[in-house]
N, CA, C and O atoms as a GROMACS GRO file, in nm:
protein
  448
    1UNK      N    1   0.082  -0.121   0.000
    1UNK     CA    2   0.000   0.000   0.000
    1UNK      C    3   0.085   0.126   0.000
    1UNK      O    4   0.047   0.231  -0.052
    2UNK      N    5   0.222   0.107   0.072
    2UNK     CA    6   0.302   0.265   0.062
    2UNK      C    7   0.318   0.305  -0.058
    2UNK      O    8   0.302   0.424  -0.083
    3UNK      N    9   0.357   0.208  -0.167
    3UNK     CA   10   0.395   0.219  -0.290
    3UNK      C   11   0.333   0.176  -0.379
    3UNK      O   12   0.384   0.093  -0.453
    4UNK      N   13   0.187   0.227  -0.400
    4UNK     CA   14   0.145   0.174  -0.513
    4UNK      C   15   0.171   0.303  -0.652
    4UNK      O   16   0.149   0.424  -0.663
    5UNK      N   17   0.225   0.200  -0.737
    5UNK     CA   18   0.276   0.267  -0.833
    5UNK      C   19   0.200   0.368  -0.908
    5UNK      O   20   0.078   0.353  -0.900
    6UNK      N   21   0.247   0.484  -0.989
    6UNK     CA   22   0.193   0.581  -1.028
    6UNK      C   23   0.237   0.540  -1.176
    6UNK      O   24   0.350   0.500  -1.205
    7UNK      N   25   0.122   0.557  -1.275
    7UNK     CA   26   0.113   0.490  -1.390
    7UNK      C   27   0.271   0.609  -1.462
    7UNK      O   28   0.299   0.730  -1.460
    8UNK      N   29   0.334   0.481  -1.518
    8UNK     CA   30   0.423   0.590  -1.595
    8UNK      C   31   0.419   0.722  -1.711
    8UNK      O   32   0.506   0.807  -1.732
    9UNK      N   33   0.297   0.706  -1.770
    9UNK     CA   34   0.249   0.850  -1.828
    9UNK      C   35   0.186   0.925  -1.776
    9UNK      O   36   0.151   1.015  -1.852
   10UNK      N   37   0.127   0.942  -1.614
   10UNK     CA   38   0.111   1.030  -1.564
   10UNK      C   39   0.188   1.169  -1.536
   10UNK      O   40   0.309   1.146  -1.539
   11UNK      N   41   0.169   1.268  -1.516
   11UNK     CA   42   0.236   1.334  -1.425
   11UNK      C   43   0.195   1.428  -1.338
   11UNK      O   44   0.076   1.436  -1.310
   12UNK      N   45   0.293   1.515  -1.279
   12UNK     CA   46   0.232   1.610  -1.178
   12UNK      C   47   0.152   1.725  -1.187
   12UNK      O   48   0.208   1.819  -1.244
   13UNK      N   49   0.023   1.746  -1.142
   13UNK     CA   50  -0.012   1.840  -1.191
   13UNK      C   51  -0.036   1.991  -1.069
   13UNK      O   52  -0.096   2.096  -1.092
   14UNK      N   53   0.033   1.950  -0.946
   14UNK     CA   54  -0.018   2.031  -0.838
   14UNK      C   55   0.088   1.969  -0.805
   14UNK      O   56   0.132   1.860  -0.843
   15UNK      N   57   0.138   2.070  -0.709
   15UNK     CA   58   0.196   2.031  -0.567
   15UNK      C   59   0.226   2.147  -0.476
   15UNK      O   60   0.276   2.255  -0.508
   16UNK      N   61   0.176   2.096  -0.321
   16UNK     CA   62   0.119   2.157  -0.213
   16UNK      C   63   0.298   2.262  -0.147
   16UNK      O   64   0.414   2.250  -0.188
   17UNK      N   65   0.250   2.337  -0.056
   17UNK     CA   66   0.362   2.409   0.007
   17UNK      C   67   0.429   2.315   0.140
   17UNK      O   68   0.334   2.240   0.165
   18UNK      N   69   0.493   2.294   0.197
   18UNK     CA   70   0.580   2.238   0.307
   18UNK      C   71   0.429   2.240   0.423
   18UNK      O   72   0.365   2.344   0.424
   19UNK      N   73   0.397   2.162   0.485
   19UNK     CA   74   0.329   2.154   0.573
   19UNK      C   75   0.346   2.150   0.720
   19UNK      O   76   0.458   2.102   0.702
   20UNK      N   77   0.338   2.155   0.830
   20UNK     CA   78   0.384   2.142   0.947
   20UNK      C   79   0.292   2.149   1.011
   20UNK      O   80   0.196   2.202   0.955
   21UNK      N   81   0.269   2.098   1.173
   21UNK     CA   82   0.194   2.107   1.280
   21UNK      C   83   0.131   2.249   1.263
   21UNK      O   84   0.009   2.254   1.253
   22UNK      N   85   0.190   2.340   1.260
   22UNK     CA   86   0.148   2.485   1.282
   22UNK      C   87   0.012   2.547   1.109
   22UNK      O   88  -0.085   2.622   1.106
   23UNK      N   89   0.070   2.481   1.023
   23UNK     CA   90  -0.030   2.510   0.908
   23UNK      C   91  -0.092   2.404   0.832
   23UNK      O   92  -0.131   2.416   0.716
   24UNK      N   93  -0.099   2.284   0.912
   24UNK     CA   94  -0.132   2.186   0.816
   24UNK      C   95  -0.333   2.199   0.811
   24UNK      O   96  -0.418   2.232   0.895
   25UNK      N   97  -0.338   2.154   0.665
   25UNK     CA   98  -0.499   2.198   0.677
   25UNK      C   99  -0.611   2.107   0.730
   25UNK      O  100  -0.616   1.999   0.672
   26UNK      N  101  -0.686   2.123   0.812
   26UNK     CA  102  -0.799   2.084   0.942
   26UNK      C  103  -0.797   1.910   0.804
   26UNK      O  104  -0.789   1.795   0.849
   27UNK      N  105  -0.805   1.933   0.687
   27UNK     CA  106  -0.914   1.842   0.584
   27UNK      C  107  -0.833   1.744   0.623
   27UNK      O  108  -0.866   1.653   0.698
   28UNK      N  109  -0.706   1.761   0.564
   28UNK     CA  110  -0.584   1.611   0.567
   28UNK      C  111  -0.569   1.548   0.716
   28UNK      O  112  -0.515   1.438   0.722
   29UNK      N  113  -0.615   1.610   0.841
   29UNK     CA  114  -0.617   1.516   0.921
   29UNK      C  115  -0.743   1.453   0.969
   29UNK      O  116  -0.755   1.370   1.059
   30UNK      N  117  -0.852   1.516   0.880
   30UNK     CA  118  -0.952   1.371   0.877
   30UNK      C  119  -0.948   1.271   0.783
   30UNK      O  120  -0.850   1.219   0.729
   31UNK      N  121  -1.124   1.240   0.764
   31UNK     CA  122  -1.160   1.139   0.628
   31UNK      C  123  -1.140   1.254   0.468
   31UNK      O  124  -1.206   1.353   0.438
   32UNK      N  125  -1.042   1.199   0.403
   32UNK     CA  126  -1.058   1.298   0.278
   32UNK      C  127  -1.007   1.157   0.190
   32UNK      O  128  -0.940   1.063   0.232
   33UNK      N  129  -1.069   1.182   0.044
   33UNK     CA  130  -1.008   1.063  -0.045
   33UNK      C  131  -0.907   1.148  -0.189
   33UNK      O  132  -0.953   1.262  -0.179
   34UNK      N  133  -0.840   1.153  -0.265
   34UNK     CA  134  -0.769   1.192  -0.359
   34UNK      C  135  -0.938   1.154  -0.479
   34UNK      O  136  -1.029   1.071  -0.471
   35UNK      N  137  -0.904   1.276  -0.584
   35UNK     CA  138  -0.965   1.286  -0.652
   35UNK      C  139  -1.016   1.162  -0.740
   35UNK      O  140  -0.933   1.074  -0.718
   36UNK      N  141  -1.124   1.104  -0.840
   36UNK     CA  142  -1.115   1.050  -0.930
   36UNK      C  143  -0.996   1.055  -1.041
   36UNK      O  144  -0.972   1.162  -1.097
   37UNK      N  145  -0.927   0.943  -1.070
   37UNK     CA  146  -0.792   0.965  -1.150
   37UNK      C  147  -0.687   0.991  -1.122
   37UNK      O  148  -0.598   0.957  -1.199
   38UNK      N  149  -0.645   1.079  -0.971
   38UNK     CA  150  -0.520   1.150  -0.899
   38UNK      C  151  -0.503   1.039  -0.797
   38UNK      O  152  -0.588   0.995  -0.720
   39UNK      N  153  -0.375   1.002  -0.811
   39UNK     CA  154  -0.274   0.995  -0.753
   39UNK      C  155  -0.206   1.073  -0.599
   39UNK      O  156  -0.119   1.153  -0.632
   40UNK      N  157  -0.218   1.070  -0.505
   40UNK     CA  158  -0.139   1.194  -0.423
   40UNK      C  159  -0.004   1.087  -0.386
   40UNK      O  160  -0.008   0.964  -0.382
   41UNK      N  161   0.117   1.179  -0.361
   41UNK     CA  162   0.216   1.138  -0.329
   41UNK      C  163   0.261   1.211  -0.187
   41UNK      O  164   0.276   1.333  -0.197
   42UNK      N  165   0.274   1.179  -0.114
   42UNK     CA  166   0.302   1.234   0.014
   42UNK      C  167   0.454   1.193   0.038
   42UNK      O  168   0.492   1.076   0.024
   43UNK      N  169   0.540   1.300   0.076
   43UNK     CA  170   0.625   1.334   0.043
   43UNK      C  171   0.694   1.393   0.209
   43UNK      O  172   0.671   1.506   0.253
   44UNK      N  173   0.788   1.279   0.285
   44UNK     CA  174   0.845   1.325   0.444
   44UNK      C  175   0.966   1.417   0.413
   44UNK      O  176   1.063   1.392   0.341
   45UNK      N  177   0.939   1.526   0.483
   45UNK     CA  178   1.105   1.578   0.437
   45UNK      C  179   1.185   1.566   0.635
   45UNK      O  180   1.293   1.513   0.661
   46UNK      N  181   1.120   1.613   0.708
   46UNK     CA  182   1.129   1.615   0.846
   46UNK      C  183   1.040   1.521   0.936
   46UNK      O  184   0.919   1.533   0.917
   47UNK      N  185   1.070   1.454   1.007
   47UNK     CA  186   0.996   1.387   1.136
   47UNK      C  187   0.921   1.284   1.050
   47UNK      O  188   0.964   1.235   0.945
   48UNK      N  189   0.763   1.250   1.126
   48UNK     CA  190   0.719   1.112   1.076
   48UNK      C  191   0.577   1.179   1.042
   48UNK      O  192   0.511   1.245   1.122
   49UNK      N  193   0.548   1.155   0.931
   49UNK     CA  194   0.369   1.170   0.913
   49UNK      C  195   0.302   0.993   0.892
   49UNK      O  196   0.345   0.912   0.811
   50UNK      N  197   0.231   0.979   0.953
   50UNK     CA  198   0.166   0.829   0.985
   50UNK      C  199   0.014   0.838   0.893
   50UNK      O  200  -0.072   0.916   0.933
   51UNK      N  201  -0.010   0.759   0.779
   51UNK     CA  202  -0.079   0.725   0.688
   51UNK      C  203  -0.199   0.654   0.726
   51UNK      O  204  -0.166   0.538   0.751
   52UNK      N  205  -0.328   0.671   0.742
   52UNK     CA  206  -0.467   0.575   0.807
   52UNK      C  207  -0.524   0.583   0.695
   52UNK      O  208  -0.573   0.692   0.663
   53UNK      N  209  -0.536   0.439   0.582
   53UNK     CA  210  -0.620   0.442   0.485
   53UNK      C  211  -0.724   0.352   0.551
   53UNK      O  212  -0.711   0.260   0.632
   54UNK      N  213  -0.857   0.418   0.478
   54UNK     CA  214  -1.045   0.351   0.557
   54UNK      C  215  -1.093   0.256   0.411
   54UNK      O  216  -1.028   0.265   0.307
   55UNK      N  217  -1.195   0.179   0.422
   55UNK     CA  218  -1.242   0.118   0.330
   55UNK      C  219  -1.340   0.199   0.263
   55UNK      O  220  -1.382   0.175   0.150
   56UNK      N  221  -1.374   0.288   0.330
   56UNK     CA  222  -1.499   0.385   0.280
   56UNK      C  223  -1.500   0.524   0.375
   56UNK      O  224  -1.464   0.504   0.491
   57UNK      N  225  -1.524   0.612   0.353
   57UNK     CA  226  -1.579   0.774   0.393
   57UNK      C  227  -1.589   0.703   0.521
   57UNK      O  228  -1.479   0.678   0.570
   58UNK      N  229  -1.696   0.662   0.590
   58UNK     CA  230  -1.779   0.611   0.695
   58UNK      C  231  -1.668   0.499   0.781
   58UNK      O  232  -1.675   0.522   0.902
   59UNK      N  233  -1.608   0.430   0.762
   59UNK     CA  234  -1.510   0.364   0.825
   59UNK      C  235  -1.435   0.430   0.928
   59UNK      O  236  -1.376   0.536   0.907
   60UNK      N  237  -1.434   0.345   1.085
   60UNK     CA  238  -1.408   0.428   1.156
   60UNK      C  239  -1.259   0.402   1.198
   60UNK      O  240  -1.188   0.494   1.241
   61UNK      N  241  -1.203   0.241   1.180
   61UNK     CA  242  -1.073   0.171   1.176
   61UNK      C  243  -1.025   0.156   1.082
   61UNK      O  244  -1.090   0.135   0.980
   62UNK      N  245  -0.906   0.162   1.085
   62UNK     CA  246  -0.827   0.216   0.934
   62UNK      C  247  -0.793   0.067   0.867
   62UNK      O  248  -0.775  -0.006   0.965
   63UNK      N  249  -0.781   0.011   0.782
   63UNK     CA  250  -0.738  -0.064   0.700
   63UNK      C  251  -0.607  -0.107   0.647
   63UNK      O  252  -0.559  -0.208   0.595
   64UNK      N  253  -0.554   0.056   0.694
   64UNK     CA  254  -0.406   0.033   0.618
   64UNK      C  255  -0.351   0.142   0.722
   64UNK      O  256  -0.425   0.234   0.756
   65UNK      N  257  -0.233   0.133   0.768
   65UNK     CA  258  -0.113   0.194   0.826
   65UNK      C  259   0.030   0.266   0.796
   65UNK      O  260   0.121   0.193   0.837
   66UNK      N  261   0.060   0.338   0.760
   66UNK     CA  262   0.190   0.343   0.688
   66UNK      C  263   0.276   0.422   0.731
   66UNK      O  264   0.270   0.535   0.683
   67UNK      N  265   0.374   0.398   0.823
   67UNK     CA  266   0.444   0.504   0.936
   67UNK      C  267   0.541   0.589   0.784
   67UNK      O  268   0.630   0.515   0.742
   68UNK      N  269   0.533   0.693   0.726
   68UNK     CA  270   0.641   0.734   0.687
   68UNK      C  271   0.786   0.835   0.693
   68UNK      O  272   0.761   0.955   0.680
   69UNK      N  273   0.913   0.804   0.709
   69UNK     CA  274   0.969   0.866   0.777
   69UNK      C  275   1.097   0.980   0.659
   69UNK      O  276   1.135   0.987   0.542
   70UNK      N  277   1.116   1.039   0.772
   70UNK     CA  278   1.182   1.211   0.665
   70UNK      C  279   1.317   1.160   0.566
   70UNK      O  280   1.424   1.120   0.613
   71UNK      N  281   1.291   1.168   0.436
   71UNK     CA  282   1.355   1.106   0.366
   71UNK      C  283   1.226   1.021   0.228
   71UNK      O  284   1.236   1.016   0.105
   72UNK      N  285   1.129   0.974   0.313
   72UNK     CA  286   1.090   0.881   0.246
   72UNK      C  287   0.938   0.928   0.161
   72UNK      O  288   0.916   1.049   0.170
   73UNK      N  289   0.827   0.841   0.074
   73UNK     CA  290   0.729   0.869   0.056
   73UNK      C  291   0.634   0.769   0.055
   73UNK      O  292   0.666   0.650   0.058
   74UNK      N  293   0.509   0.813   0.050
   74UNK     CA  294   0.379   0.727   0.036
   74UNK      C  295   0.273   0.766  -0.080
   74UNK      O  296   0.245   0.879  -0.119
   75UNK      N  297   0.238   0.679  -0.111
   75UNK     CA  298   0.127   0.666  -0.291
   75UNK      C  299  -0.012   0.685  -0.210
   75UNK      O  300  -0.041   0.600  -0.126
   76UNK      N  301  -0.073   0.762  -0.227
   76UNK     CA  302  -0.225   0.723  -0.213
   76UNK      C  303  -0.312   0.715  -0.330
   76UNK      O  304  -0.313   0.818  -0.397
   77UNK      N  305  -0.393   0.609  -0.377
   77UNK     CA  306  -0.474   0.617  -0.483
   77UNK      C  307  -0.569   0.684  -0.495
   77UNK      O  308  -0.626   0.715  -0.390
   78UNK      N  309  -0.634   0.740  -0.642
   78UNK     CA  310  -0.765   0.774  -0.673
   78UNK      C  311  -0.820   0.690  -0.575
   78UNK      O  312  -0.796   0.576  -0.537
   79UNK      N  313  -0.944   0.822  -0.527
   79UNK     CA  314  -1.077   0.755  -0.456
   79UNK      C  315  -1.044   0.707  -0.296
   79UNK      O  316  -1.144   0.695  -0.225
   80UNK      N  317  -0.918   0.679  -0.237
   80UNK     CA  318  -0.922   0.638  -0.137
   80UNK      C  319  -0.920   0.680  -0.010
   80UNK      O  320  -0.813   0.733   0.020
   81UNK      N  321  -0.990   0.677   0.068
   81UNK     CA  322  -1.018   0.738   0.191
   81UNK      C  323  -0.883   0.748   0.253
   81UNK      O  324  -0.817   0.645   0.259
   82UNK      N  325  -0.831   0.865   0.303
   82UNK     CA  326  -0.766   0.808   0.463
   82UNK      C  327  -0.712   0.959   0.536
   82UNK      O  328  -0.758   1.066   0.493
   83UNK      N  329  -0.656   0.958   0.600
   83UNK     CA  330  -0.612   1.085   0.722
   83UNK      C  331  -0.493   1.054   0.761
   83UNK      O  332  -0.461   0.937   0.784
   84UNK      N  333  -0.412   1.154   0.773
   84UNK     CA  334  -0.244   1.155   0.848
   84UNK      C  335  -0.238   1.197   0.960
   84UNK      O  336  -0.314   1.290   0.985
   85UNK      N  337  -0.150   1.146   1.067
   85UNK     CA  338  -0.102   1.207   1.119
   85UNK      C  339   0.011   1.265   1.185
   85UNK      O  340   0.072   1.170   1.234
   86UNK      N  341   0.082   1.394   1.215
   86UNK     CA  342   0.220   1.401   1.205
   86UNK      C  343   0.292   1.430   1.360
   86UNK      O  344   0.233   1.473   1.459
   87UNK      N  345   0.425   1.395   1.351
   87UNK     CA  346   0.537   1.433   1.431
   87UNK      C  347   0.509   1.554   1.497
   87UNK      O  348   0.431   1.622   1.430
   88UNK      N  349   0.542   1.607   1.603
   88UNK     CA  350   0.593   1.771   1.625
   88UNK      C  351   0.636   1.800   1.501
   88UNK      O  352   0.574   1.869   1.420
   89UNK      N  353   0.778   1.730   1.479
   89UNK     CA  354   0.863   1.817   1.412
   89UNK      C  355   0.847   1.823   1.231
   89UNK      O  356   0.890   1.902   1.148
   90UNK      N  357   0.759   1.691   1.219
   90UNK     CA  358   0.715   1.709   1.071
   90UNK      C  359   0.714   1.828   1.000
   90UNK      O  360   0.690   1.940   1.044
   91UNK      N  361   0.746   1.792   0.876
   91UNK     CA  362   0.735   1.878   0.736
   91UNK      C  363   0.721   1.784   0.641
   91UNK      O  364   0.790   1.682   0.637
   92UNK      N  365   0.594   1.826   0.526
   92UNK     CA  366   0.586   1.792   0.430
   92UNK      C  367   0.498   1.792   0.305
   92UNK      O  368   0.386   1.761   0.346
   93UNK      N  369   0.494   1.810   0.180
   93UNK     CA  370   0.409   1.807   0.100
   93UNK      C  371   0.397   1.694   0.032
   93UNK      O  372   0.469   1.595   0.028
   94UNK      N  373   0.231   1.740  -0.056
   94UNK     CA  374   0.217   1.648  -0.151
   94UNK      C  375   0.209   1.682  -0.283
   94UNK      O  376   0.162   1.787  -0.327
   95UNK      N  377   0.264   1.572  -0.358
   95UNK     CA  378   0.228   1.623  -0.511
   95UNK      C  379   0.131   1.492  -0.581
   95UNK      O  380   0.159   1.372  -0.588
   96UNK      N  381   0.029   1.554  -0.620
   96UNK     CA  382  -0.118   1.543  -0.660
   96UNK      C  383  -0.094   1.499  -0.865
   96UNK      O  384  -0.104   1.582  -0.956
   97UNK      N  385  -0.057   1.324  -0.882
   97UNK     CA  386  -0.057   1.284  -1.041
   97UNK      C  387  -0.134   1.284  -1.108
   97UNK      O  388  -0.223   1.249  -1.031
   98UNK      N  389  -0.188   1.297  -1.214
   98UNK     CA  390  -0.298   1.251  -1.279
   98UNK      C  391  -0.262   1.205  -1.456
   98UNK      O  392  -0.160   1.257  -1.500
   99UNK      N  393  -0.329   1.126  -1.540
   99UNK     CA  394  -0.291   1.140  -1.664
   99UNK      C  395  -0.295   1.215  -1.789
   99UNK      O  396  -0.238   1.202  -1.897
  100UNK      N  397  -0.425   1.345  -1.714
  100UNK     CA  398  -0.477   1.415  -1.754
  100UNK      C  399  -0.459   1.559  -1.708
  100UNK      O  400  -0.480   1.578  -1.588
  101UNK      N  401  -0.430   1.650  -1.772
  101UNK     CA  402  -0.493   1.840  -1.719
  101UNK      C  403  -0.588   1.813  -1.623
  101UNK      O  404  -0.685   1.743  -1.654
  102UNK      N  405  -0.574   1.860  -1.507
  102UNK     CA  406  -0.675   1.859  -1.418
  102UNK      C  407  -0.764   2.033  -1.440
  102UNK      O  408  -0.876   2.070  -1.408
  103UNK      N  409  -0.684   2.082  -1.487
  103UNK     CA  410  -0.708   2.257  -1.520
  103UNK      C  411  -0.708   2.284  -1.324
  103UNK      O  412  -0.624   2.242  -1.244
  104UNK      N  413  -0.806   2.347  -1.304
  104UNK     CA  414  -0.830   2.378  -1.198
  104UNK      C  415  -0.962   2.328  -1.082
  104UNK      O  416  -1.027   2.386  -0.995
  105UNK      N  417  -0.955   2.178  -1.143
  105UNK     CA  418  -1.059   2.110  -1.072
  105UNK      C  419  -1.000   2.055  -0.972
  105UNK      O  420  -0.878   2.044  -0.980
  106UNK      N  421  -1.083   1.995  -0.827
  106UNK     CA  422  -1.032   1.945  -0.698
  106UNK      C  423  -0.943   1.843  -0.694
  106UNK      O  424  -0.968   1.739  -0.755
  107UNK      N  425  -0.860   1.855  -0.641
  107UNK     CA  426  -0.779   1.702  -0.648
  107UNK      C  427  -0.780   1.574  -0.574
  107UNK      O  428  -0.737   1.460  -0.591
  108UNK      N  429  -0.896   1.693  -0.415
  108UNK     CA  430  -0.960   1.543  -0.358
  108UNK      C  431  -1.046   1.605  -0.252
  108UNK      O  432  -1.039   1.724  -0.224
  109UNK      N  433  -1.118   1.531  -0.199
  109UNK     CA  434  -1.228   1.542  -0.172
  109UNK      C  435  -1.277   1.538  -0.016
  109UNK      O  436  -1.315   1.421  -0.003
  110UNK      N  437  -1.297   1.606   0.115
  110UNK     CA  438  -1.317   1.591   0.229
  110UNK      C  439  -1.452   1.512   0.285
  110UNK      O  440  -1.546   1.540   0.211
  111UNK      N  441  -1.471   1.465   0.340
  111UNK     CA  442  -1.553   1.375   0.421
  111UNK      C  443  -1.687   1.487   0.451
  111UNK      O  444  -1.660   1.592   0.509
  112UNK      N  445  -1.812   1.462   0.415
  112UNK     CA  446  -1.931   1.556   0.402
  112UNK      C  447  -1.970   1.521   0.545
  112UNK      O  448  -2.070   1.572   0.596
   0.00000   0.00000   0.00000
């Protein structure tokens, strides 16, 4: 699940600013899923951000686990539920694949 591959003619079409305890946004530490078609790549540069993928929106125990540490990264697929959570000292962004121009449509989606 850390690494599920990103199709090789994709590419990047977004990517987020450095994140940290102090500005990270309320959405990514709940239920949110990556867009239809996108890819997110989450990306440790400092400390540990910890990966909770759900089977669905509504799922309250996570399915999947993925401690990732500064240096390293994690794949999340189109459509899939899940929430992070980070270190004190964490930093990090994501960059958001797709195979397509997304233009300026969402790249994923928060828990209603």
């Amino acid at each position: 699940m850390s690494h599920l591959r990103i199709p090789a003619n994709w590419t990047i079409q977004r990517s987020t600013p450095f994140f940290a305890k102090a500005n990270v946004p309320a959405a990514l530490l709940s239920h949110h899923n990556t867009a239809e078609g996108v890819f997110g790549q989450l990306c440790v540069m400092e400390g540990v951000v910890t990966y909770f993928g759900f089977a669905d929106e509504h799922a309250q125990e996570h399915e999947v686990k993925v401690v990732i540490q500064a240096g390293n990264f994690a794949t999340s697929p189109p459509q899939y539920w899940h929430r992070i959570e980070l270190s004190d000292d964490a930093q990090f962004n994501i960059n958001f694949w797709s195979e397509e121009d997304k233009g300026d449509s969402p790249l994923f989606n928060a828990r209603k």
